[in-house]
């Protein structure tokens, strides 16, 4: 697979490492899990250090049965289609018998990895491009085994069965068996002590052997094992490592943006992210740690404070993003946007846009008074305030956005709002009307075209707010009786750890995206299918120290009540490694 396509998949579908990239390939094996443990650290010692993503996946049949309970009938059909395709490619393409060939040595985990693209070869003076992959299978699979002699017999059987298309060669004293399946996809396999190694390219196999003989491995990455040990999960379904320098390099290679060597070097401050995934009755929980490289010049500011702004958000809030310091968040983003290919750069033009449209300077007019905690929320409009019959110039807005910021200098904030009022009234001919709501002074902007309204004011002496979109100010003034943090969905979705935290995120996917009531951009049919399997998403983040961030993500998934339809392999079925 070209690196650009693989990299795009890794960023946009991180969960595919579990389900598509790694897990599906072993799906038919995992129902018959054996009794032998696998050592994740030992396995990682065979993975080249520049691997993009590495995942160790449990073979516990009970956990895979639980995974099958998530989703909708539509997502189940889509996954079953992938299972069938991979069964044809990896299982029926080879003539193995599961009880005889695989069950005796399959361990409790398998490790899969994606690596950077294989370099073109030069043969007879010509450049030979690497074989284009036809699936999203991983580049490398490592399986811990109990009895090396049994696995050696398996490799010997592969050689005899594939005599016409397979061959044996030796690299640095290690015998390698290479063979092709019915689709002419090449594979390489070998035994390295108590591990069976399968790759999709001869060069990758050679790199694994080089790593086995002393080249740097993923396990040698600074703090790799220490960070994994800090995440306390008794029986994780998966353990994932994201190699941030390697991912940044891959992103820069495939980006349309130009990066100088100095910028690329400056952008590779983060060492990696480690994650342990656990399966729960209502969804999947991802506990993660991100850390900086030892020589990094970047330092995190230790500012953890649980938000006090949630008391102003009603229980039916659709989405909220909160944090401890809005100005610092922006400064951290802009510092990394020019040097980190993984960050979108579009928002760096915000200052120019503010100057052109509102005459405001972000650095001078906004950041100085936004150094306190903040909250950005999406709230549904009250039914009676949505578009009325005398306003049909624009489609009705079903929700509005509210930004709340604790200001460190109220006088500067008030001067900024006054400047905004003048620009909006004079340049855009909005109606700007000071008024009162429940005894509190507010300012309303009303568009001459209708549809969009803006209100700003103060909820507390140092807490400024601004609403935009549908009229939602009456949902926060007076202070709501039922608040978001008391809502059952929020409590079940947003993790309580780590605490104290530096920020949280909540999204009610069902009412925000799946309902189709908010005039949001339309998703493609495949996107709609996968999103409909999600009920809600919650995230909590905290700064542990100047080099380390901890975060916990929970994805609340719908339950699929047709799990029994998925066929399980019988002992008589032929299975492929």
XYZ file of C-alpha atoms in Angstrom:
577
model
C 0.000 0.000 0.000
C 1.426 3.420 -0.802
C 2.519 5.179 2.390
C 0.196 8.114 1.744
C -2.870 5.881 1.771
C -1.708 3.950 4.808
C -0.850 7.111 6.715
C -4.234 8.647 5.990
C -5.908 5.522 7.318
C -3.833 5.532 10.498
C -4.735 9.120 11.356
C -8.414 9.067 10.496
C -9.241 5.550 11.677
C -7.097 4.810 14.688
C -9.458 2.070 15.749
C -8.741 0.250 12.501
C -5.487 -0.878 14.052
C -7.631 -3.024 16.299
C -10.330 -4.155 13.916
C -9.145 -3.855 10.320
C -5.365 -3.637 10.362
C -4.593 -6.272 12.896
C -7.538 -7.930 14.508
C -9.460 -9.069 11.452
C -6.476 -10.982 10.119
C -6.630 -13.193 13.198
C -10.369 -13.155 13.699
C -10.843 -16.769 12.682
C -8.001 -17.883 14.935
C -9.052 -16.069 18.058
C -12.188 -18.089 18.698
C -9.896 -21.023 19.487
C -7.463 -19.234 21.823
C -4.780 -21.468 23.350
C -3.307 -21.402 26.790
C 0.145 -19.912 26.328
C 1.018 -16.330 27.354
C 2.835 -13.794 25.209
C 5.292 -11.211 26.513
C 4.554 -7.820 24.972
C 7.979 -6.357 25.779
C 9.848 -9.336 24.317
C 7.716 -9.180 21.184
C 8.397 -5.445 20.807
C 12.126 -6.208 20.725
C 11.613 -7.581 17.207
C 9.806 -4.485 15.861
C 12.075 -1.937 14.095
C 12.205 1.322 16.023
C 10.808 3.441 13.170
C 7.500 1.520 13.048
C 4.608 3.957 12.668
C 2.087 2.125 14.829
C 2.426 -1.062 16.874
C -0.498 -2.916 18.451
C -0.524 -5.942 20.723
C -3.954 -7.566 20.512
C -5.516 -10.079 22.880
C -6.607 -13.466 21.560
C -9.095 -13.946 24.393
C -12.240 -15.328 22.756
C -14.472 -13.804 25.440
C -13.215 -10.308 24.623
C -13.722 -10.865 20.903
C -17.257 -12.023 21.567
C -17.815 -8.825 23.543
C -16.397 -6.760 20.680
C -18.919 -8.375 18.358
C -21.747 -6.997 20.506
C -20.931 -3.398 19.584
C -22.356 -1.565 16.590
C -25.465 -1.800 14.452
C -26.755 -4.484 12.062
C -25.320 -2.408 9.200
C -21.821 -2.203 10.681
C -21.976 -5.911 11.446
C -22.732 -6.683 7.804
C -19.807 -4.489 6.716
C -17.411 -6.153 9.150
C -18.610 -9.624 8.201
C -17.902 -8.752 4.577
C -14.329 -7.854 5.536
C -14.036 -11.038 7.571
C -15.128 -13.112 4.597
C -12.703 -11.351 2.268
C -9.820 -11.896 4.647
C -10.837 -15.485 5.234
C -10.525 -16.076 1.503
C -7.138 -14.359 1.403
C -5.499 -15.634 4.554
C -7.300 -18.830 5.483
C -8.554 -20.702 2.441
C -5.574 -19.651 0.335
C -3.415 -22.056 2.366
C -4.124 -25.612 3.408
C -3.667 -25.580 7.163
C -5.621 -27.509 9.749
C -6.284 -25.465 12.872
C -6.129 -28.163 15.597
C -2.973 -29.702 14.133
C -1.079 -26.695 12.784
C -2.007 -23.660 14.882
C -3.819 -24.406 18.148
C -0.837 -26.010 19.922
C 1.285 -22.841 19.823
C -0.968 -19.785 19.468
C -0.347 -17.422 22.412
C -2.534 -14.985 24.341
C -1.522 -11.991 22.222
C -0.376 -11.190 18.720
C 1.539 -8.065 17.756
C 1.020 -6.203 14.491
C 2.888 -3.209 13.106
C 2.828 -0.704 10.276
C 6.190 0.433 8.961
C 7.265 3.251 6.621
C 7.128 2.411 2.941
C 9.728 0.013 1.643
C 12.397 1.804 -0.388
C 12.526 1.093 -4.150
C 15.058 -1.537 -5.187
C 17.596 -1.248 -7.995
C 17.862 -4.384 -10.127
C 19.896 -4.597 -13.310
C 20.221 -0.821 -13.314
C 16.449 -0.297 -13.055
C 14.391 1.025 -10.160
C 11.826 -1.542 -9.032
C 8.973 -0.091 -6.999
C 7.748 -2.111 -4.019
C 4.709 -4.286 -4.557
C 1.446 -2.391 -4.093
C -0.609 -3.883 -1.275
C -4.225 -4.811 -1.910
C -5.461 -4.752 1.682
C -5.038 -2.814 4.892
C -3.347 -5.744 6.578
C -0.340 -4.878 8.746
C 3.182 -4.990 7.361
C 4.388 -7.201 10.174
C 2.838 -9.826 12.448
C 4.681 -11.378 15.395
C 3.152 -14.318 17.270
C 4.669 -15.636 20.524
C 4.684 -19.452 20.533
C 5.082 -22.216 23.110
C 6.823 -24.858 21.014
C 9.225 -23.590 18.305
C 9.507 -27.071 16.789
C 5.794 -27.113 15.971
C 6.013 -23.739 14.257
C 9.052 -24.930 12.305
C 6.954 -27.846 11.077
C 4.294 -25.350 10.006
C 6.829 -23.405 7.941
C 8.124 -26.591 6.392
C 4.568 -27.532 5.474
C 4.087 -24.122 3.885
C 7.172 -24.666 1.767
C 6.034 -28.083 0.544
C 2.473 -26.922 -0.164
C 3.639 -23.847 -2.064
C 6.542 -25.409 -3.897
C 5.577 -23.840 -7.204
C 5.216 -20.307 -5.871
C 7.361 -20.416 -2.738
C 11.045 -20.586 -1.991
C 13.468 -20.692 0.897
C 16.388 -18.323 1.389
C 18.819 -17.403 4.142
C 19.548 -13.935 5.488
C 22.279 -13.488 8.090
C 22.003 -17.137 9.035
C 18.193 -17.072 9.420
C 16.088 -19.242 7.103
C 13.141 -17.446 5.505
C 10.251 -19.047 3.634
C 8.628 -16.851 0.982
C 5.335 -17.722 -0.682
C 2.356 -16.168 -2.478
C -1.371 -16.569 -2.021
C -3.937 -16.918 -4.792
C -3.939 -13.134 -5.377
C -0.163 -13.126 -5.900
C 0.367 -11.319 -2.590
C 3.840 -12.181 -1.345
C 4.589 -13.133 2.254
C 7.753 -13.938 4.151
C 7.844 -16.066 7.303
C 10.513 -17.171 9.733
C 11.143 -18.334 13.291
C 13.123 -16.133 15.686
C 13.489 -18.109 18.906
C 9.962 -18.355 20.364
C 8.319 -16.058 17.831
C 6.760 -16.679 14.449
C 7.252 -13.634 12.201
C 5.199 -12.961 9.049
C 5.736 -9.920 6.809
C 4.333 -8.713 3.499
C 7.690 -7.785 1.943
C 11.169 -9.385 1.911
C 12.850 -6.114 2.907
C 10.663 -5.834 5.988
C 11.657 -9.353 7.014
C 15.307 -8.401 6.641
C 14.738 -5.343 8.826
C 13.143 -7.533 11.499
C 16.141 -9.856 11.444
C 18.483 -6.862 11.675
C 16.510 -5.717 14.721
C 16.722 -9.203 16.217
C 20.488 -9.079 15.787
C 20.917 -5.726 17.508
C 19.462 -2.834 15.528
C 17.261 -0.466 17.617
C 13.791 -1.810 18.373
C 10.548 -0.230 19.529
C 11.221 -1.680 22.978
C 14.383 0.462 23.182
C 12.411 3.699 22.691
C 13.006 5.998 25.688
C 10.337 5.441 28.375
C 8.405 2.973 26.180
C 7.911 0.253 28.789
C 7.760 2.692 31.703
C 4.791 4.530 30.198
C 2.947 1.304 29.442
C 3.482 0.180 33.050
C 1.950 3.418 34.334
C -1.403 2.557 32.728
C -3.111 0.170 35.125
C -5.445 -2.129 33.187
C -5.684 -5.762 34.278
C -6.697 -7.388 30.989
C -6.421 -4.933 28.083
C -7.942 -5.917 24.793
C -5.163 -4.058 22.995
C -1.990 -2.127 23.739
C -0.998 0.435 21.104
C 2.115 2.531 20.553
C 2.030 5.567 18.242
C 5.525 6.613 17.109
C 5.094 10.384 16.842
C 8.469 11.251 15.191
C 7.912 8.554 12.549
C 4.311 9.629 11.970
C 5.421 13.267 11.640
C 8.048 12.286 9.091
C 5.506 10.273 7.105
C 3.025 13.158 7.246
C 5.642 15.623 6.000
C 6.572 13.304 3.133
C 2.969 13.169 1.925
C 1.983 16.735 2.774
C 1.456 19.509 0.242
C 3.025 21.876 2.744
C 6.748 22.538 2.640
C 8.827 22.033 5.772
C 12.433 23.046 6.220
C 14.742 20.535 7.945
C 14.895 22.921 10.907
C 11.102 23.055 11.198
C 10.793 19.282 10.943
C 13.389 18.818 13.662
C 11.624 21.342 15.881
C 8.293 19.650 15.264
C 9.436 16.233 16.473
C 9.224 17.099 20.131
C 6.817 14.341 21.104
C 8.229 10.867 21.612
C 5.071 8.822 21.447
C 1.658 7.836 22.734
C 0.905 4.545 24.457
C -2.646 3.305 24.896
C -4.358 0.422 26.622
C -7.841 -0.375 25.348
C -10.420 -2.130 27.491
C -13.869 -3.368 26.534
C -16.758 -2.431 28.804
C -20.465 -3.136 28.739
C -21.307 0.204 27.083
C -18.247 0.778 24.906
C -14.472 1.005 24.583
C -12.180 2.849 27.000
C -8.779 4.138 25.842
C -6.312 5.048 28.621
C -3.300 6.844 27.168
C -0.057 8.621 28.003
C 1.744 11.034 25.668
C 5.295 12.111 26.395
C 8.032 14.318 24.961
C 11.461 13.218 23.823
C 14.231 13.441 26.455
C 16.026 16.203 24.527
C 12.821 18.146 23.797
C 12.937 21.900 24.358
C 9.154 22.017 24.725
C 7.745 21.931 28.246
C 4.161 21.555 29.430
C 2.713 24.012 31.935
C 1.286 22.175 34.935
C -2.197 23.765 35.073
C -4.799 21.242 36.157
C -8.044 22.591 37.525
C -11.439 20.943 37.264
C -13.828 23.196 35.370
C -16.317 25.256 37.351
C -18.191 26.390 34.242
C -20.336 23.285 33.809
C -22.909 24.692 36.242
C -23.938 27.163 33.516
C -24.578 24.473 30.862
C -28.033 22.863 30.672
C -28.421 19.094 30.904
C -29.373 18.820 27.215
C -26.083 20.338 25.975
C -25.031 18.533 22.801
C -21.277 19.027 22.978
C -18.706 20.826 25.100
C -14.961 21.438 25.048
C -13.437 22.843 28.235
C -9.916 23.781 29.261
C -7.844 25.592 31.834
C -6.276 28.404 29.788
C -7.625 29.512 26.405
C -4.701 31.834 25.632
C -2.160 29.106 26.429
C -4.044 26.595 24.279
C -3.847 28.965 21.315
C -0.165 29.704 21.872
C 0.660 25.985 22.056
C -1.240 25.372 18.831
C 0.425 28.178 16.876
C 3.862 27.145 18.163
C 3.382 23.676 16.705
C 1.344 24.361 13.558
C 4.310 25.569 11.499
C 6.583 22.712 12.539
C 4.294 19.724 13.115
C 2.841 18.116 9.949
C 0.227 16.358 12.081
C -1.425 19.651 13.042
C -3.763 21.490 10.645
C -2.422 24.886 9.690
C -5.637 26.597 8.629
C -6.372 28.130 12.038
C -3.090 30.052 11.981
C -4.827 32.442 9.568
C -7.392 33.314 12.244
C -5.597 36.508 13.254
C -5.583 37.805 9.680
C -9.261 36.928 9.356
C -10.174 38.747 12.560
C -8.338 41.865 11.418
C -10.014 41.830 8.013
C -13.570 41.195 9.220
C -13.745 42.678 12.719
C -10.713 44.920 13.002
C -9.447 42.946 16.013
C -5.896 41.831 16.708
C -5.851 38.399 18.309
C -2.601 38.986 20.185
C -3.544 42.448 21.491
C -7.332 42.458 21.810
C -8.246 38.901 22.828
C -5.419 36.799 24.281
C -4.454 39.179 27.129
C -7.791 38.661 28.910
C -8.467 34.985 28.049
C -5.914 33.312 30.330
C -8.519 31.677 32.539
C -10.571 28.521 32.107
C -12.950 28.338 29.164
C -15.836 26.338 27.799
C -17.113 26.075 24.218
C -20.487 24.354 24.006
C -23.224 23.514 21.505
C -26.710 23.877 22.986
C -30.050 23.109 21.294
C -32.342 26.096 20.912
C -35.598 26.287 22.774
C -38.330 25.086 20.436
C -40.278 28.349 20.637
C -37.228 30.430 19.628
C -36.379 28.524 16.433
C -37.322 30.258 13.161
C -40.733 31.925 13.151
C -43.100 32.362 10.232
C -42.046 35.956 9.579
C -38.403 34.949 9.115
C -37.920 32.668 6.139
C -34.773 34.251 4.648
C -32.530 31.566 6.116
C -32.988 27.955 7.219
C -33.808 27.493 10.900
C -30.874 26.874 13.215
C -31.470 24.068 15.651
C -28.627 24.952 18.012
C -26.276 27.710 19.044
C -22.708 27.940 20.294
C -21.700 29.565 23.566
C -18.151 30.531 24.534
C -17.476 31.192 28.215
C -14.124 32.566 29.376
C -12.927 33.504 32.843
C -11.124 36.756 32.256
C -8.035 37.981 34.024
C -8.828 41.635 33.132
C -12.507 42.587 32.879
C -11.829 46.178 31.767
C -9.852 44.983 28.724
C -12.575 42.460 27.901
C -15.292 45.128 28.091
C -13.290 47.420 25.812
C -13.040 44.580 23.277
C -16.796 43.955 23.382
C -17.510 47.680 22.905
C -15.221 47.719 19.871
C -17.026 44.692 18.487
C -20.431 46.317 18.995
C -19.355 49.334 16.945
C -17.930 47.256 14.089
C -21.001 45.024 13.909
C -23.396 47.980 13.887
C -21.480 50.206 11.462
C -19.880 47.731 9.061
C -22.464 44.947 8.946
C -25.625 46.885 9.884
C -26.646 44.461 12.621
C -29.066 45.730 15.206
C -27.056 46.122 18.442
C -29.352 46.427 21.458
C -28.362 46.505 25.146
C -31.087 44.873 27.235
C -31.642 42.825 30.366
C -32.410 39.159 30.855
C -33.492 37.976 34.286
C -32.004 41.158 35.709
C -28.633 40.720 34.015
C -27.409 43.206 31.371
C -26.706 41.655 27.962
C -26.169 42.939 24.416
C -28.008 41.371 21.464
C -26.873 41.508 17.845
C -29.560 40.703 15.307
C -28.838 40.164 11.626
C -30.968 42.148 9.135
C -31.435 38.854 7.274
C -32.613 37.022 10.379
C -31.624 33.526 11.396
C -28.392 34.329 13.255
C -28.323 36.104 16.593
C -25.434 36.932 18.912
C -25.606 37.779 22.602
C -22.761 38.700 24.936
C -22.525 39.661 28.572
C -21.342 38.457 31.976
C -22.476 35.413 33.935
C -20.280 36.294 36.902
C -17.986 39.194 37.694
C -15.068 37.585 35.852
C -16.947 35.227 33.507
C -17.706 36.592 30.038
C -19.910 34.795 27.540
C -20.868 35.094 23.884
C -23.527 33.066 22.075
C -23.740 32.610 18.305
C -26.280 30.959 16.029
C -29.740 30.082 17.263
C -30.955 32.135 20.251
C -29.806 30.068 23.243
C -29.068 32.729 25.855
C -32.247 31.839 27.747
C -30.878 28.336 28.327
C -27.979 29.717 30.404
C -29.663 32.783 31.972
C -30.942 32.245 34.560
C -28.553 29.502 35.629
C -30.161 26.180 34.606
C -31.651 23.934 37.274
C -30.591 20.714 35.568
C -26.931 20.976 34.544
C -24.845 18.945 32.117
C -22.628 17.226 34.683
C -25.752 15.775 36.303
C -27.047 14.333 33.021
C -26.850 10.492 33.007
C -25.340 10.339 29.501
C -22.568 12.779 30.422
C -21.802 10.881 33.615
C -21.626 7.534 31.789
C -19.501 8.908 28.952
C -16.990 11.475 30.215
C -14.186 9.831 32.246
C -13.686 11.052 35.810
C -9.950 10.331 35.576
C -7.356 11.692 35.416
C -8.089 14.260 38.116
C -7.630 17.088 38.585
C -7.827 17.608 34.833
C -6.733 20.206 32.310
C -9.725 19.816 30.013
C -12.643 17.673 28.921
C -14.618 16.960 25.765
C -18.128 15.572 25.353
C -20.137 14.885 22.212
C -23.635 13.446 22.073
C -23.195 11.822 18.671
C -26.747 10.521 18.516
C -28.460 13.915 18.914
C -25.775 15.995 17.206
C -24.849 14.012 14.091
C -27.155 11.018 13.782
C -30.379 12.970 14.322
C -29.907 15.045 11.150
C -31.686 18.020 12.752
C -28.861 20.568 12.954
C -28.206 21.420 9.296
C -24.674 20.001 9.561
C -22.651 19.015 6.467
C -23.845 15.697 5.104
C -21.724 12.610 5.662
C -21.169 10.054 2.936
C -23.219 6.845 3.279
C -20.216 4.823 4.574
C -19.433 7.544 7.111
C -23.062 7.645 8.218
C -23.057 3.883 8.717
C -20.047 3.891 11.049
C -21.061 7.033 12.950
C -24.514 5.584 13.644
C -22.804 2.884 15.703
C -21.599 5.549 18.176
C -23.794 6.976 20.906
C -21.448 9.468 22.579
C -17.765 10.315 23.089
C -16.059 11.571 26.238
C -12.453 12.650 26.851
C -10.553 13.878 29.923
C -6.981 15.243 29.758
C -4.437 16.175 32.435
C -0.812 17.356 32.510
C 1.219 14.962 34.678
C 4.501 16.871 34.548
C 6.432 19.116 32.174
C 6.978 16.195 29.762
C 3.903 14.002 30.179
C 0.182 14.179 29.415
C -2.417 11.619 30.466
C -5.802 11.262 28.840
C -8.720 8.882 28.929
C -11.195 8.445 26.080
C -14.488 6.583 26.243
C -16.515 5.773 23.140
C -20.063 4.779 24.014
C -21.217 2.288 21.399
C -24.608 0.979 20.479
C -25.324 -2.689 21.048
C -25.716 -5.043 18.116
C -28.314 -7.683 18.935
C -27.503 -9.886 15.932
C -24.090 -11.115 17.084
C -25.057 -14.773 16.825
C -25.133 -14.476 13.030
C -21.343 -14.332 12.812
C -20.039 -17.790 11.936
C -17.287 -19.251 14.091
C -14.666 -21.569 12.580
C -15.051 -25.231 13.356
C -12.087 -27.493 14.059
C -12.458 -29.040 10.635
C -12.097 -25.716 8.872
C -8.814 -24.817 7.228
C -7.094 -21.843 8.819
C -4.144 -19.759 7.737
C -1.496 -18.125 9.930
